[in-house]
GROMACS .gro file of C-alpha atoms in nm:
model
  101
    1LYS     CA    1   4.935  11.110  11.503
    2ILE     CA    2   5.025  11.357  11.219
    3LYS     CA    3   4.738  11.246  11.001
    4ALA     CA    4   4.492  11.286  11.247
    5ALA     CA    5   4.533  11.614  11.331
    6VAL     CA    6   4.592  11.651  10.952
    7ASP     CA    7   4.203  11.513  10.902
    8ARG     CA    8   4.070  11.659  11.227
    9ARG     CA    9   4.183  12.032  11.100
   10VAL     CA   10   4.066  11.921  10.695
   11ARG     CA   11   3.750  11.819  10.882
   12ILE     CA   12   3.671  12.147  11.013
   13TYR     CA   13   3.779  12.364  10.739
   14ASP     CA   14   3.547  12.154  10.529
   15ALA     CA   15   3.267  12.238  10.727
   16ALA     CA   16   3.338  12.616  10.767
   17HIS     CA   17   3.349  12.607  10.392
   18LYS     CA   18   2.991  12.433  10.406
   19ALA     CA   19   2.833  12.660  10.640
   20GLU     CA   20   2.982  12.945  10.508
   21VAL     CA   21   3.171  13.065  10.803
   22ASP     CA   22   3.470  13.319  10.757
   23ILE     CA   23   3.772  13.164  10.875
   24THR     CA   24   4.035  13.485  11.001
   25ASP     CA   25   4.412  13.461  11.078
   26GLY     CA   26   4.460  13.334  11.465
   27MET     CA   27   4.147  13.162  11.455
   28SER     CA   28   4.225  12.809  11.651
   29GLU     CA   29   4.017  12.511  11.567
   30VAL     CA   30   3.793  12.529  11.857
   31ASP     CA   31   3.685  12.885  11.743
   32ILE     CA   32   3.643  12.785  11.396
   33GLN     CA   33   3.424  12.455  11.560
   34LYS     CA   34   3.230  12.706  11.769
   35ALA     CA   35   3.161  12.950  11.448
   36VAL     CA   36   3.041  12.674  11.256
   37ILE     CA   37   2.795  12.546  11.547
   38LEU     CA   38   2.696  12.940  11.564
   39LYS     CA   39   2.600  12.964  11.214
   40VAL     CA   40   2.402  12.639  11.200
   41PHE     CA   41   2.243  12.703  11.538
   42PRO     CA   42   2.237  13.029  11.625
   43ASN     CA   43   2.100  13.034  11.948
   44ALA     CA   44   2.378  12.766  12.105
   45LYS     CA   45   2.481  12.902  12.416
   46LEU     CA   46   2.881  12.791  12.400
   47ASP     CA   47   3.006  12.967  12.707
   48SER     CA   48   3.224  12.825  12.947
   49LYS     CA   49   3.162  12.477  12.743
   50ASP     CA   50   3.474  12.269  12.735
   51ALA     CA   51   3.610  12.091  12.434
   52VAL     CA   52   3.459  11.721  12.439
   53TYR     CA   53   3.102  11.942  12.466
   54ILE     CA   54   3.239  12.142  12.202
   55ASP     CA   55   3.297  11.849  11.988
   56ALA     CA   56   3.012  11.677  12.020
   57ARG     CA   57   2.809  11.974  11.896
   58PHE     CA   58   3.038  12.043  11.617
   59ASP     CA   59   2.961  11.685  11.513
   60GLY     CA   60   2.534  11.727  11.532
   61ALA     CA   61   2.617  12.057  11.332
   62ILE     CA   62   2.783  11.845  11.100
   63GLU     CA   63   2.506  11.607  11.071
   64PHE     CA   64   2.270  11.913  11.078
   65MET     CA   65   2.436  12.010  10.716
   66GLU     CA   66   2.441  11.727  10.554
   67THR     CA   67   2.049  11.597  10.643
   68LYS     CA   68   1.938  11.963  10.523
   69ASN     CA   69   2.152  11.953  10.206
   70ASP     CA   70   1.986  11.614  10.160
   71GLY     CA   71   1.614  11.778  10.142
   72ALA     CA   72   1.509  11.525  10.396
   73THR     CA   73   1.448  11.771  10.680
   74SER     CA   74   1.138  11.960  10.703
   75ALA     CA   75   1.036  11.986  11.078
   76LEU     CA   76   1.390  12.095  11.206
   77VAL     CA   77   1.489  12.395  11.341
   78GLY     CA   78   1.487  12.677  11.115
   79GLN     CA   79   1.296  12.493  10.853
   80PRO     CA   80   0.918  12.534  10.787
   81GLU     CA   81   0.646  12.331  10.912
   82PRO     CA   82   0.477  12.103  10.643
   83GLU     CA   83   0.125  12.208  10.526
   84VAL     CA   84  -0.109  11.997  10.702
   85SER     CA   85  -0.386  11.863  10.460
   86ASP     CA   86  -0.731  11.999  10.429
   87SER     CA   87  -0.886  11.660  10.604
   88LYS     CA   88  -0.646  11.700  10.882
   89LYS     CA   89  -0.785  12.059  10.920
   90ALA     CA   90  -1.138  11.943  10.854
   91ARG     CA   91  -1.105  11.653  11.116
   92ASP     CA   92  -0.959  11.901  11.364
   93LYS     CA   93  -1.223  12.143  11.310
   94TYR     CA   94  -1.432  11.887  11.389
   95ILE     CA   95  -1.263  11.759  11.719
   96GLU     CA   96  -1.292  12.132  11.835
   97SER     CA   97  -1.659  12.180  11.756
   98LEU     CA   98  -1.735  11.845  11.939
   99LYS     CA   99  -1.517  11.977  12.261
  100ARG     CA  100  -1.746  12.336  12.273
  101LYS     CA  101  -2.075  12.116  12.284
   0.00000   0.00000   0.00000
């Protein structure tokens, strides 16, 4: 049980470090998890959510940070949309012109 508790705490602190969250004295593990979630997803609504929800959302935040660090995301939250090619723009313009006729 002790190893599991230590592993959990290390994982939480590691995620906080990666998310650049400031950890202050007196913060519980749940407080740190919430801070990480809010750093990654600023619009998250965490009030009155239970521990299971926080754990799941925290796991999602970690996955998002890992994906973001891999450079594999471009159309995810907070990331710019990929550029539309000229041929796609021309096609869309043509379709719009047909709709107006």
